[in-house]
Short mmCIF file of C-alpha atoms in Angstrom, two decimals:
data_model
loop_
_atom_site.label_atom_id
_atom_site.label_comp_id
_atom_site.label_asym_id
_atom_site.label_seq_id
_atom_site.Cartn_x
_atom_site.Cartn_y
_atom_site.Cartn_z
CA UNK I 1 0.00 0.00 0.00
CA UNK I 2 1.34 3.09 -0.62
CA UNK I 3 0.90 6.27 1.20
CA UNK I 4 -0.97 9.02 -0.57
CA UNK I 5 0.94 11.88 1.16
CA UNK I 6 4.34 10.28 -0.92
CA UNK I 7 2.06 10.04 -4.31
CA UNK I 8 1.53 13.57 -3.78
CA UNK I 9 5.06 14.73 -3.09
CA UNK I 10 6.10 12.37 -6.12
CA UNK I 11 3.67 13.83 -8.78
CA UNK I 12 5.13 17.08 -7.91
CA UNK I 13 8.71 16.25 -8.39
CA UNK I 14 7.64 15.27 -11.35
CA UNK I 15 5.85 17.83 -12.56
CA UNK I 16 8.32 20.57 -11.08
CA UNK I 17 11.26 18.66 -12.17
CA UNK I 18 13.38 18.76 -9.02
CA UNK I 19 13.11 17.92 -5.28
CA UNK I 20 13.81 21.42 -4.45
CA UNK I 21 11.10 23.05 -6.93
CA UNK I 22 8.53 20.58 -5.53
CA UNK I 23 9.37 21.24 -1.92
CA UNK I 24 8.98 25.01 -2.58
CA UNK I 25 5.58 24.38 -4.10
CA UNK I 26 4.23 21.66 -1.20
CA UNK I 27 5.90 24.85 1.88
CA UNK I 28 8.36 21.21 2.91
CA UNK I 29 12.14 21.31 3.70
CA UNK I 30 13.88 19.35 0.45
CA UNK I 31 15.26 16.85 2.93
CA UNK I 32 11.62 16.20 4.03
CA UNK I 33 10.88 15.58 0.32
CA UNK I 34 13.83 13.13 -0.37
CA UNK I 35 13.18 11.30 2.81
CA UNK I 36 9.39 10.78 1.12
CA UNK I 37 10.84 9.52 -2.20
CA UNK I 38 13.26 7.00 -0.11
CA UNK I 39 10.04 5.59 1.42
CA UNK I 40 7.83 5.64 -1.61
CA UNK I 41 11.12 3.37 -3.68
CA UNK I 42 11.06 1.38 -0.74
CA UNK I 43 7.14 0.53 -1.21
CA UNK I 44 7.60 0.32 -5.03
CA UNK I 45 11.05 -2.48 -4.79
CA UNK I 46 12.95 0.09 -7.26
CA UNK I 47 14.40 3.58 -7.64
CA UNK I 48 11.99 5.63 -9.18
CA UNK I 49 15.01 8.35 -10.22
CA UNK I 50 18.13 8.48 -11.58
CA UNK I 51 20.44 11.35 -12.16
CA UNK I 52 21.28 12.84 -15.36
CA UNK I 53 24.09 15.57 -14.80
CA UNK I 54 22.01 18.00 -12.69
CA UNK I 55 19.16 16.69 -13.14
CA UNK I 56 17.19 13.61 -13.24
CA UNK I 57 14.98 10.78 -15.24
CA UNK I 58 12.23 8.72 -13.91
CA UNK I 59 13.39 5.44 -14.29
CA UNK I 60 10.79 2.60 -15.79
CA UNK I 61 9.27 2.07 -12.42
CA UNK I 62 8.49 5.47 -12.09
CA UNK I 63 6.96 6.04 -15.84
CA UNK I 64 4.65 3.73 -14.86
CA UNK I 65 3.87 5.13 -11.27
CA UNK I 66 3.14 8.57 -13.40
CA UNK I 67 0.73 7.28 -15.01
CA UNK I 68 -1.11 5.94 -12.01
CA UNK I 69 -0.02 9.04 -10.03
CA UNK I 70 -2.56 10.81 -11.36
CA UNK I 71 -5.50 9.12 -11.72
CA UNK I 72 -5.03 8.54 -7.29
CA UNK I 73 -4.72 12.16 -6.79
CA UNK I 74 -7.77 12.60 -9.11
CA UNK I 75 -10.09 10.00 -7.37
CA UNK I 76 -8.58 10.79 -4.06
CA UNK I 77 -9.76 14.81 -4.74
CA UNK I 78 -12.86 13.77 -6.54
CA UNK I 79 -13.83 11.47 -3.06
CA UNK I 80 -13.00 14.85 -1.16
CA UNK I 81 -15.08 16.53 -2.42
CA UNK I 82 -17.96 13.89 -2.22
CA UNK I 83 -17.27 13.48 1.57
CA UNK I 84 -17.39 17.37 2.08
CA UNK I 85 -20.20 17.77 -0.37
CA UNK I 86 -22.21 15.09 2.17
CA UNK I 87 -21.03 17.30 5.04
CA UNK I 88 -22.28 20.60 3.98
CA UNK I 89 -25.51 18.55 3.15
CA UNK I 90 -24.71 19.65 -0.90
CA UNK I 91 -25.31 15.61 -1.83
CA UNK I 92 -26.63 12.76 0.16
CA UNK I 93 -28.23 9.63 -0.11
CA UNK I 94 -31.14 8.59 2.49
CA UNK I 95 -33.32 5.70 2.45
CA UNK I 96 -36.59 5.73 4.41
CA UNK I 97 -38.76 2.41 4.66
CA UNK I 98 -42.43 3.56 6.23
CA UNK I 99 -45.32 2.16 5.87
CA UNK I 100 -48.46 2.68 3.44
CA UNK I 101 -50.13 5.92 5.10
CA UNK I 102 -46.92 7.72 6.19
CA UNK I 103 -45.52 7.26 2.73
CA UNK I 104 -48.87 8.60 1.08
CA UNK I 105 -48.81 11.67 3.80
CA UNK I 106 -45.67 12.52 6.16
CA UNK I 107 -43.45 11.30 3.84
CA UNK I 108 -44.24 13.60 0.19
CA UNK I 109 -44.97 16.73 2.32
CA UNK I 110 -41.28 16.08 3.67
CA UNK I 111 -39.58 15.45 0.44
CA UNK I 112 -41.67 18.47 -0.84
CA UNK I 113 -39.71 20.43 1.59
CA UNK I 114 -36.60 18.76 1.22
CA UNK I 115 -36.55 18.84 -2.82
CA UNK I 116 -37.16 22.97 -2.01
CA UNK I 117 -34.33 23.36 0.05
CA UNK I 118 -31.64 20.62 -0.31
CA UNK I 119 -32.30 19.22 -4.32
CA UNK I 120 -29.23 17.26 -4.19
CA UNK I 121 -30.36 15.50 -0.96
CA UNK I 122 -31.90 11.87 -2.93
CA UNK I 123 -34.45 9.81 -0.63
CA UNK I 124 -35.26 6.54 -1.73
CA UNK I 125 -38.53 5.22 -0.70
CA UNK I 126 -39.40 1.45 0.78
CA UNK I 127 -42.64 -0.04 2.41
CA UNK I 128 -43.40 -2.09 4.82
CA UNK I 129 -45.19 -2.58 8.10
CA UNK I 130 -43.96 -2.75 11.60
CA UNK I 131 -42.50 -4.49 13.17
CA UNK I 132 -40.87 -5.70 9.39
CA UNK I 133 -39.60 -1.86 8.69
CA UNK I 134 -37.84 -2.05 12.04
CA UNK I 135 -35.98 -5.67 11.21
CA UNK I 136 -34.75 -3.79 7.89
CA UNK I 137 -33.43 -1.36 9.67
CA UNK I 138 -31.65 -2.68 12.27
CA UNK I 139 -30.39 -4.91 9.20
CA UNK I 140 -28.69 -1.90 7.68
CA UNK I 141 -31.48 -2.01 4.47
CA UNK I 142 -32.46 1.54 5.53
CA UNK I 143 -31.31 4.40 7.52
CA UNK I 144 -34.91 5.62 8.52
CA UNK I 145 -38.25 3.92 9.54
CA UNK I 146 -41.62 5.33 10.44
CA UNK I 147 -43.24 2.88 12.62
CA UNK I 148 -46.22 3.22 14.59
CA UNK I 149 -47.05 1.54 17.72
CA UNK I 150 -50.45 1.12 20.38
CA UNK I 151 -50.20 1.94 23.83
CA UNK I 152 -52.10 -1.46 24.89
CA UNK I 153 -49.55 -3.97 22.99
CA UNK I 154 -46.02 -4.96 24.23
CA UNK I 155 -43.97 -4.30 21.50
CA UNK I 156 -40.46 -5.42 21.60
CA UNK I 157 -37.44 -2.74 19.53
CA UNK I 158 -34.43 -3.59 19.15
CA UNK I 159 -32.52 -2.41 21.45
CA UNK I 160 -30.03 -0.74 19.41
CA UNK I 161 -32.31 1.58 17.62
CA UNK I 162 -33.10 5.45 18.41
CA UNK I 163 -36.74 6.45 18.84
CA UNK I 164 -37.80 9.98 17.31
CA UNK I 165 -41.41 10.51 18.47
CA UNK I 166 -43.14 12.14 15.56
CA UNK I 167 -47.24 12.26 16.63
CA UNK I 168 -50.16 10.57 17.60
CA UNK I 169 -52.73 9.92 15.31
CA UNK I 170 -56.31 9.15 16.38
CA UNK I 171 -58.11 6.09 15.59
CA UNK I 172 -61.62 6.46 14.05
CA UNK I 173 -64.61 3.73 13.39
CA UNK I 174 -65.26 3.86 9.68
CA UNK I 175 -69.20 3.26 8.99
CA UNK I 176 -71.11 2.92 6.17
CA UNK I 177 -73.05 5.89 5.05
CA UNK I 178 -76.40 4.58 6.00
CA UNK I 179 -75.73 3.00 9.27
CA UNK I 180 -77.49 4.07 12.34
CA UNK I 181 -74.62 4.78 14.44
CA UNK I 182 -73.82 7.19 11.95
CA UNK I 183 -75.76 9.90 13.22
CA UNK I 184 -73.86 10.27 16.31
CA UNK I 185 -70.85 12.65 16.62
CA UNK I 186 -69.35 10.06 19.33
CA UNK I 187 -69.25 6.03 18.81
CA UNK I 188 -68.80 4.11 22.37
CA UNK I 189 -66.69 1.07 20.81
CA UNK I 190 -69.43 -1.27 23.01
CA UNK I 191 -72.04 0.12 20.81
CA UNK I 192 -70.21 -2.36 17.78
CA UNK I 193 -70.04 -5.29 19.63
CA UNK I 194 -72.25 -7.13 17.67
CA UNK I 195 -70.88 -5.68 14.43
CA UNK I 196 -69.10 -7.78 12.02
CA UNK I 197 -65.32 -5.88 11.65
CA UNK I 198 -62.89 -5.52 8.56
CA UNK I 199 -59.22 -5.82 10.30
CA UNK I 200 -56.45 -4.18 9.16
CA UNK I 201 -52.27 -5.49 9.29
CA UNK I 202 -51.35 -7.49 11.61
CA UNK I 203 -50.50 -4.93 14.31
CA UNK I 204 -53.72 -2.95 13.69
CA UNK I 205 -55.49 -6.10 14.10
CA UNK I 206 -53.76 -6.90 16.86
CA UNK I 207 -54.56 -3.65 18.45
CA UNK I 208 -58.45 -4.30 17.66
CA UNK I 209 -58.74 -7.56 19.35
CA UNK I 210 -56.94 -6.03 22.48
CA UNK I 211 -59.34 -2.95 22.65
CA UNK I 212 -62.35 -4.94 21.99
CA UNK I 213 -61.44 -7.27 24.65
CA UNK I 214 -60.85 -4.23 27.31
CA UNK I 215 -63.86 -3.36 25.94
CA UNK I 216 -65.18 -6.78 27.28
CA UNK I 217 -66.44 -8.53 23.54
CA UNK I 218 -64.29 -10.18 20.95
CA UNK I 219 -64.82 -8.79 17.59
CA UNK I 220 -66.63 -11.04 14.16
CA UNK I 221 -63.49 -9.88 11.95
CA UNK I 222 -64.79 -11.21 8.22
CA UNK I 223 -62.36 -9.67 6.59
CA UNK I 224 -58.54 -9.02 6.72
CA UNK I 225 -56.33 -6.67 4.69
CA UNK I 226 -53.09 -4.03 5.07
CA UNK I 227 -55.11 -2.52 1.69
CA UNK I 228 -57.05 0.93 3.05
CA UNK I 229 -59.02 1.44 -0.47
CA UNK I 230 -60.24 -1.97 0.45
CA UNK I 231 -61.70 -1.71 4.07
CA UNK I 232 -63.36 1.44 2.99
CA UNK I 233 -64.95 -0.30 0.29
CA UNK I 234 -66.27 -3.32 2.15
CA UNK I 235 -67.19 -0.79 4.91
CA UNK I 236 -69.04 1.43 1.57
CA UNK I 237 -70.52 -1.93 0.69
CA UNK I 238 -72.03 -2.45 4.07
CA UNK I 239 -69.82 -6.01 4.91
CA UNK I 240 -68.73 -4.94 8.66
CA UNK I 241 -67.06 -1.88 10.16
CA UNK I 242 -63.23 -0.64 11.10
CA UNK I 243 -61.26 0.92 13.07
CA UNK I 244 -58.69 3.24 10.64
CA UNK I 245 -56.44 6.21 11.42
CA UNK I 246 -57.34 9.59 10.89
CA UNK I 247 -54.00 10.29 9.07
CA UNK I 248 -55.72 7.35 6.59
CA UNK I 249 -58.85 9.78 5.97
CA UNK I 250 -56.43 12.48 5.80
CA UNK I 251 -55.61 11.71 2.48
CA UNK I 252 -58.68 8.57 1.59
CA UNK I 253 -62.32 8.96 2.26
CA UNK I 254 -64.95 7.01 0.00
CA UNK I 255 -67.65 8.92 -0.40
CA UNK I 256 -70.23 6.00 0.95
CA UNK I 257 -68.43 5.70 4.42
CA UNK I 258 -68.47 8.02 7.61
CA UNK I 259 -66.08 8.42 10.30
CA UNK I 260 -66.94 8.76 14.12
CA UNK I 261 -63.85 9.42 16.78
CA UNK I 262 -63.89 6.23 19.14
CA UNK I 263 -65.28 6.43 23.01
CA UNK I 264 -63.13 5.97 24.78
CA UNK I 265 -60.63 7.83 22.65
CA UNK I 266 -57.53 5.80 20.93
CA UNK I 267 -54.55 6.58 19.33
CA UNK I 268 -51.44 5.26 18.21
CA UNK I 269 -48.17 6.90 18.28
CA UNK I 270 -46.19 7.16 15.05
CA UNK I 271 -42.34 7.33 15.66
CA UNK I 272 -38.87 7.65 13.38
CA UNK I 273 -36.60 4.92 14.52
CA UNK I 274 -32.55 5.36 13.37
CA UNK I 275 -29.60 3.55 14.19
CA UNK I 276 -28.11 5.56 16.52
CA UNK I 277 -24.81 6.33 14.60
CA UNK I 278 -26.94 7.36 11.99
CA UNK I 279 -28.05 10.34 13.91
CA UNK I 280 -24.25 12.22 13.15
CA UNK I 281 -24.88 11.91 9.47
CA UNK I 282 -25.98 15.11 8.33
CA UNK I 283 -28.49 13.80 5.45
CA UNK I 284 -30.11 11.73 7.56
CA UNK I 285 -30.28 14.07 10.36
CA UNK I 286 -31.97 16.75 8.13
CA UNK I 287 -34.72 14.25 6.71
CA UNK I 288 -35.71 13.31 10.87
CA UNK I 289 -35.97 17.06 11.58
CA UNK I 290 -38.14 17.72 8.09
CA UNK I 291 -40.39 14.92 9.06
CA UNK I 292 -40.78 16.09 12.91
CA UNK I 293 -41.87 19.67 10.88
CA UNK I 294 -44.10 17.90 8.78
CA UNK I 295 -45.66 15.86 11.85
CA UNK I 296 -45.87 18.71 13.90
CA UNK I 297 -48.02 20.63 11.81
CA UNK I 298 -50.71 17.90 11.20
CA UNK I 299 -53.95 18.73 12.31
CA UNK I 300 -56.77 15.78 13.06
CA UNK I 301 -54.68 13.18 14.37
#
């Protein structure tokens, strides 16, 4: 391996003709420089010099370190300037794996900000669920997650992940239009015991079955899917009821459904999870504080 400090000093001799010209240009001593050139032959196995009267000829060994000389100092400059480009947040590479309603809401409002203010900053964009987002993360397939979570289920993180509380968005029963329940401004989730229930991924449904219980009935789910066109359109269609976040009808709301906040009131909290080394990269530490803008100004949940 060769030390890029002596590939330096060497493609100035070269280019200066002398160790004295090129220790003028680098502000070293000459002796500094020929002590560099003694170390860099010693790397190579051969003199790279040879004197010629006053002056001197690369030798074979060092035509063909000239020719490599430069192309080093050119990557070596070119990965500079990458690494200070990524510092002063010029360039930057983030991936953020969320799942379906935070990458159809939080997620565009903060690359709408991000695209305005930092255009070279690229995001690239995975879904999945929780607790599957949070396993690809603490993999090292993405540097952020949005995960959400219910206060009534023990839910296990890894322990080596950093939790950025983002909001809490309220759960709502989804109705059809017609439905007498409808008319109310407040459902009591008791009043839907005997309703027959559209469950959502497996967390949501988890979440259901808990609250139902506390709620002292266990819900008829007839149908299960992570799809929310679908359970609005089996609610619209009048095959059972659901239980679906507000930042859902934030940005989907069939015209044939109605939603009614819950009694007694339920949320769940949505969170940014990072490795926590990834917090001192600057890309990634500008895409947490966008979303915690974005989050913070979202009204209804």
């Amino acid at each position: 391996m060769f030390d890029s400090r002596h590939i330096k000093t060497f493609h100035e001799v070269v280019r200066t003709g002398s160790y004295s010209a090129a220790a003028r240009a680098l502000g070293y001593t000459q002796p500094a420089v020929t002590q560099q050139m003694k170390a860099l032959e010693r790397d190579v196995g051969s003199p790279l010099f040879v004197r010629v009267g006053r002056g001197m000829r690369l030798t074979e060994a060092g035509e063909a370190l000239t020719r490599h000389a430069t192309a080093i100092l050119d990557s070596m400059s070119a990965a500079q300037e990458q690494m200070n480009a990524l510092t002063r947040l010029r360039a930057g590479r983030v991936r953020v794996c969320a799942f379906p309603s935070a990458n159809s809401t939080l997620v565009p409002e903060t690359l709408a900000r991000l695209t305005a203010t930092h255009p070279a900053i690229r995001v690239d964009l995975l879904e999945n669920e929780p607790p599957e987002s949070l396993r690809r993360l603490a993999r090292g397939e993405c540097d952020i997650s949005l995960a959400f979570t219910y206060p009534g289920l023990h839910e296990e993180v890894p322990e080596e992940l950093v939790e950025i509380p983002l909001l809490e968005d309220q759960l709502t029963v989804l109705l059809p239009g017609g439905h007498h329940l409808a008319r109310r401004r407040v459902v009591r989730l008791t009043d839907l015991a005997e309703e027959r229930w559209i469950a959502g991924c497996p967390r949501c449904r988890a979440n259901l079955l808990h609250e139902c219980a506390e709620a002292g009935f266990v819900p008829d789910i007839a149908f299960t899917t992570d799809d929310n066109l679908a359970v609005q359109s089996l609610v619209a269609e009048g095959l059972g009821v659901a239980m679906i976040p507000a930042l859902v009808l934030n940005f989907m709301r069939h015209a044939k459904v109605a939603g009614r906040p819950l009694q007694p009131a339920s949320r769940r909290k949505i969170s940014a999870y990072v490795l926590k080394e990834h917090l001192r990269v600057p890309a990634t530490a500008l895409v947490l504080e966008e979303l915690r803008t974005v989050a913070a100004n979202k009204t209804g949940c």
